[in-house]
GROMACS .gro file of C-alpha atoms in nm:
model
  219
    1UNK     CA    1  -2.236  -1.428   1.149
    2UNK     CA    2  -2.001  -1.470   1.446
    3UNK     CA    3  -1.744  -1.660   1.239
    4UNK     CA    4  -1.743  -1.405   0.957
    5UNK     CA    5  -1.735  -1.112   1.201
    6UNK     CA    6  -1.429  -1.266   1.365
    7UNK     CA    7  -1.255  -1.307   1.029
    8UNK     CA    8  -1.337  -0.948   0.935
    9UNK     CA    9  -1.206  -0.819   1.266
   10UNK     CA   10  -0.866  -0.986   1.224
   11UNK     CA   11  -0.836  -0.900   0.853
   12UNK     CA   12  -0.522  -0.692   0.804
   13UNK     CA   13  -0.582  -0.598   0.440
   14UNK     CA   14  -0.885  -0.532   0.218
   15UNK     CA   15  -0.811  -0.859   0.034
   16UNK     CA   16  -0.835  -1.052   0.361
   17UNK     CA   17  -1.168  -0.882   0.429
   18UNK     CA   18  -1.289  -0.999   0.087
   19UNK     CA   19  -1.176  -1.352   0.166
   20UNK     CA   20  -1.377  -1.344   0.488
   21UNK     CA   21  -1.691  -1.227   0.309
   22UNK     CA   22  -1.651  -1.495   0.042
   23UNK     CA   23  -1.688  -1.758   0.313
   24UNK     CA   24  -2.059  -1.670   0.323
   25UNK     CA   25  -2.133  -1.906   0.035
   26UNK     CA   26  -1.940  -2.161  -0.172
   27UNK     CA   27  -1.781  -2.051  -0.500
   28UNK     CA   28  -1.815  -1.682  -0.419
   29UNK     CA   29  -1.605  -1.432  -0.610
   30UNK     CA   30  -1.566  -1.076  -0.490
   31UNK     CA   31  -1.436  -0.742  -0.610
   32UNK     CA   32  -1.368  -0.436  -0.397
   33UNK     CA   33  -1.416  -0.101  -0.567
   34UNK     CA   34  -1.360   0.238  -0.413
   35UNK     CA   35  -1.583   0.532  -0.503
   36UNK     CA   36  -1.473   0.860  -0.654
   37UNK     CA   37  -1.709   1.154  -0.619
   38UNK     CA   38  -1.795   1.419  -0.877
   39UNK     CA   39  -1.780   1.797  -0.828
   40UNK     CA   40  -2.123   1.788  -0.662
   41UNK     CA   41  -2.013   1.529  -0.408
   42UNK     CA   42  -2.209   1.247  -0.569
   43UNK     CA   43  -2.072   0.898  -0.649
   44UNK     CA   44  -1.941   0.907  -1.006
   45UNK     CA   45  -1.671   0.642  -1.053
   46UNK     CA   46  -1.584   0.297  -0.927
   47UNK     CA   47  -1.214   0.209  -0.912
   48UNK     CA   48  -1.110  -0.156  -0.874
   49UNK     CA   49  -0.902  -0.195  -0.557
   50UNK     CA   50  -0.882  -0.571  -0.514
   51UNK     CA   51  -1.045  -0.908  -0.574
   52UNK     CA   52  -1.082  -1.251  -0.419
   53UNK     CA   53  -0.974  -1.497  -0.530
   54UNK     CA   54  -0.693  -1.286  -0.672
   55UNK     CA   55  -0.643  -1.506  -0.980
   56UNK     CA   56  -0.935  -1.353  -1.168
   57UNK     CA   57  -0.766  -1.249  -1.492
   58UNK     CA   58  -1.048  -1.010  -1.588
   59UNK     CA   59  -1.002  -0.806  -1.269
   60UNK     CA   60  -0.738  -0.538  -1.321
   61UNK     CA   61  -0.656  -0.318  -1.023
   62UNK     CA   62  -0.701   0.051  -1.100
   63UNK     CA   63  -0.968  -0.002  -1.368
   64UNK     CA   64  -1.226   0.277  -1.359
   65UNK     CA   65  -1.597   0.238  -1.431
   66UNK     CA   66  -1.837   0.529  -1.476
   67UNK     CA   67  -2.145   0.471  -1.262
   68UNK     CA   68  -2.364   0.641  -1.520
   69UNK     CA   69  -2.304   0.341  -1.746
   70UNK     CA   70  -2.454   0.107  -1.484
   71UNK     CA   71  -2.813   0.209  -1.400
   72UNK     CA   72  -2.824  -0.080  -1.150
   73UNK     CA   73  -2.592   0.126  -0.928
   74UNK     CA   74  -2.892   0.343  -0.832
   75UNK     CA   75  -3.034   0.044  -0.643
   76UNK     CA   76  -2.750   0.023  -0.391
   77UNK     CA   77  -2.665   0.394  -0.392
   78UNK     CA   78  -3.021   0.481  -0.290
   79UNK     CA   79  -3.018   0.210  -0.021
   80UNK     CA   80  -2.668   0.219   0.129
   81UNK     CA   81  -2.784   0.057   0.451
   82UNK     CA   82  -2.854  -0.279   0.290
   83UNK     CA   83  -2.710  -0.527   0.044
   84UNK     CA   84  -2.871  -0.563  -0.299
   85UNK     CA   85  -2.915  -0.931  -0.387
   86UNK     CA   86  -2.982  -1.069  -0.734
   87UNK     CA   87  -3.044  -1.443  -0.731
   88UNK     CA   88  -3.068  -1.457  -1.109
   89UNK     CA   89  -2.923  -1.164  -1.303
   90UNK     CA   90  -3.076  -1.287  -1.628
   91UNK     CA   91  -3.436  -1.269  -1.508
   92UNK     CA   92  -3.434  -1.008  -1.230
   93UNK     CA   93  -3.636  -0.707  -1.359
   94UNK     CA   94  -3.414  -0.465  -1.164
   95UNK     CA   95  -3.113  -0.557  -1.376
   96UNK     CA   96  -3.060  -0.316  -1.665
   97UNK     CA   97  -2.963  -0.453  -2.009
   98UNK     CA   98  -2.606  -0.315  -2.002
   99UNK     CA   99  -2.521  -0.462  -1.662
  100UNK     CA  100  -2.688  -0.791  -1.761
  101UNK     CA  101  -2.468  -0.806  -2.072
  102UNK     CA  102  -2.154  -0.740  -1.865
  103UNK     CA  103  -2.253  -1.017  -1.625
  104UNK     CA  104  -2.306  -1.257  -1.914
  105UNK     CA  105  -1.962  -1.166  -2.051
  106UNK     CA  106  -1.800  -1.272  -1.722
  107UNK     CA  107  -2.021  -1.576  -1.669
  108UNK     CA  108  -2.204  -1.423  -1.371
  109UNK     CA  109  -2.545  -1.577  -1.298
  110UNK     CA  110  -2.607  -1.425  -0.952
  111UNK     CA  111  -2.473  -1.115  -0.780
  112UNK     CA  112  -2.480  -0.917  -0.458
  113UNK     CA  113  -2.375  -0.557  -0.412
  114UNK     CA  114  -2.259  -0.446  -0.068
  115UNK     CA  115  -2.246  -0.063  -0.045
  116UNK     CA  116  -1.973   0.060   0.187
  117UNK     CA  117  -2.051   0.386   0.361
  118UNK     CA  118  -1.939   0.509   0.703
  119UNK     CA  119  -2.179   0.775   0.826
  120UNK     CA  120  -2.236   1.004   0.529
  121UNK     CA  121  -1.898   0.919   0.374
  122UNK     CA  122  -1.886   0.677   0.082
  123UNK     CA  123  -1.602   0.426   0.095
  124UNK     CA  124  -1.679   0.196  -0.195
  125UNK     CA  125  -1.872  -0.114  -0.293
  126UNK     CA  126  -1.811  -0.487  -0.278
  127UNK     CA  127  -1.951  -0.689  -0.567
  128UNK     CA  128  -2.007  -1.059  -0.501
  129UNK     CA  129  -2.080  -1.297  -0.787
  130UNK     CA  130  -2.158  -1.661  -0.856
  131UNK     CA  131  -2.145  -1.871  -1.171
  132UNK     CA  132  -2.482  -2.029  -1.089
  133UNK     CA  133  -2.817  -1.875  -0.983
  134UNK     CA  134  -2.865  -1.845  -0.606
  135UNK     CA  135  -3.166  -1.855  -0.376
  136UNK     CA  136  -3.157  -1.585  -0.111
  137UNK     CA  137  -3.383  -1.622   0.193
  138UNK     CA  138  -3.490  -1.355   0.437
  139UNK     CA  139  -3.223  -1.482   0.676
  140UNK     CA  140  -2.965  -1.441   0.400
  141UNK     CA  141  -3.075  -1.081   0.349
  142UNK     CA  142  -3.035  -1.006   0.720
  143UNK     CA  143  -2.692  -1.169   0.722
  144UNK     CA  144  -2.572  -0.977   0.416
  145UNK     CA  145  -2.704  -0.651   0.563
  146UNK     CA  146  -2.512  -0.710   0.887
  147UNK     CA  147  -2.196  -0.801   0.695
  148UNK     CA  148  -2.235  -0.488   0.482
  149UNK     CA  149  -2.237  -0.260   0.786
  150UNK     CA  150  -1.933  -0.425   0.944
  151UNK     CA  151  -1.744  -0.449   0.613
  152UNK     CA  152  -1.778  -0.075   0.559
  153UNK     CA  153  -1.596  -0.001   0.884
  154UNK     CA  154  -1.329  -0.270   0.837
  155UNK     CA  155  -1.253  -0.185   0.475
  156UNK     CA  156  -1.246   0.189   0.548
  157UNK     CA  157  -0.994   0.138   0.829
  158UNK     CA  158  -0.775  -0.088   0.617
  159UNK     CA  159  -0.778   0.152   0.322
  160UNK     CA  160  -0.685   0.443   0.547
  161UNK     CA  161  -0.399   0.238   0.691
  162UNK     CA  162  -0.275   0.151   0.341
  163UNK     CA  163  -0.289   0.516   0.235
  164UNK     CA  164  -0.099   0.625   0.547
  165UNK     CA  165   0.166   0.358   0.493
  166UNK     CA  166   0.215   0.445   0.126
  167UNK     CA  167   0.236   0.815   0.210
  168UNK     CA  168   0.501   0.749   0.472
  169UNK     CA  169   0.701   0.530   0.232
  170UNK     CA  170   0.681   0.799  -0.036
  171UNK     CA  171   0.804   1.066   0.205
  172UNK     CA  172   1.099   0.847   0.304
  173UNK     CA  173   1.192   0.799  -0.061
  174UNK     CA  174   1.166   1.170  -0.134
  175UNK     CA  175   1.383   1.258   0.165
  176UNK     CA  176   1.641   1.000   0.058
  177UNK     CA  177   1.654   1.141  -0.294
  178UNK     CA  178   1.688   1.496  -0.160
  179UNK     CA  179   1.978   1.396   0.062
  180UNK     CA  180   2.160   1.226  -0.225
  181UNK     CA  181   2.110   1.524  -0.454
  182UNK     CA  182   2.231   1.767  -0.188
  183UNK     CA  183   2.544   1.560  -0.131
  184UNK     CA  184   2.641   1.584  -0.500
  185UNK     CA  185   2.966   1.769  -0.565
  186UNK     CA  186   2.861   1.930  -0.894
  187UNK     CA  187   2.554   2.032  -1.089
  188UNK     CA  188   2.615   1.751  -1.337
  189UNK     CA  189   2.637   1.492  -1.061
  190UNK     CA  190   2.325   1.633  -0.896
  191UNK     CA  191   2.131   1.604  -1.223
  192UNK     CA  192   2.253   1.250  -1.282
  193UNK     CA  193   2.153   1.155  -0.931
  194UNK     CA  194   1.809   1.314  -0.970
  195UNK     CA  195   1.749   1.137  -1.302
  196UNK     CA  196   1.864   0.801  -1.165
  197UNK     CA  197   1.669   0.815  -0.839
  198UNK     CA  198   1.348   0.950  -0.994
  199UNK     CA  199   1.379   0.687  -1.267
  200UNK     CA  200   1.401   0.416  -1.003
  201UNK     CA  201   1.106   0.564  -0.816
  202UNK     CA  202   0.888   0.568  -1.128
  203UNK     CA  203   1.030   0.235  -1.251
  204UNK     CA  204   1.130   0.402  -1.576
  205UNK     CA  205   1.376   0.239  -1.816
  206UNK     CA  206   1.533   0.572  -1.901
  207UNK     CA  207   1.536   0.918  -1.747
  208UNK     CA  208   1.641   1.236  -1.928
  209UNK     CA  209   1.709   1.576  -1.774
  210UNK     CA  210   1.690   1.887  -1.993
  211UNK     CA  211   1.833   2.222  -1.885
  212UNK     CA  212   1.708   2.546  -2.033
  213UNK     CA  213   1.609   2.901  -1.952
  214UNK     CA  214   1.258   3.032  -1.897
  215UNK     CA  215   1.178   3.333  -2.117
  216UNK     CA  216   0.937   3.608  -2.029
  217UNK     CA  217   0.916   3.864  -1.749
  218UNK     CA  218   1.295   3.892  -1.755
  219UNK     CA  219   1.345   3.536  -1.620
   0.00000   0.00000   0.00000
């Protein structure tokens, strides 16, 4: 517990936090998914944010999964203070047929779900998996529960830092584009600059600017 807590504390990114958690057991794979809420403030979607090891070809960042398709999610959503451990996903009666089929597709024989919630605010969920069945003892359950609580805080802080950094980088880019457009000597040059810079920002192969008038209300 001390070793893993230390690794979590020094983790600078969510992926490094996943790597620390994977040191719990040999051959552990992990996926971090953030939670998107519905209009009623209830967990509705899981969005893949990262994975460890990062060479898992079936893990695509940004993939969205509707929680309603995974009845097993009710187990960890209703008990956010503890990890949900499944030593054998093929025989565990809590595992619904759809989730069991998905696990079989990816060669998963055992799984653990670590709900990430800080206070009343959902952060996400970490899914751990193994290619062979596992035996979880009472001590394992206590360890996973402790790691779940600490992981929620660490991952939340790292995600907030990433969001702040990306927002700052985006604002710098926007300000740079504005300055270049304002320094243009003609409308045509300004449009060319806008198309070029926005194209670079969006990584587009081609950018086209169309000029026209807006009809209606005398405009």
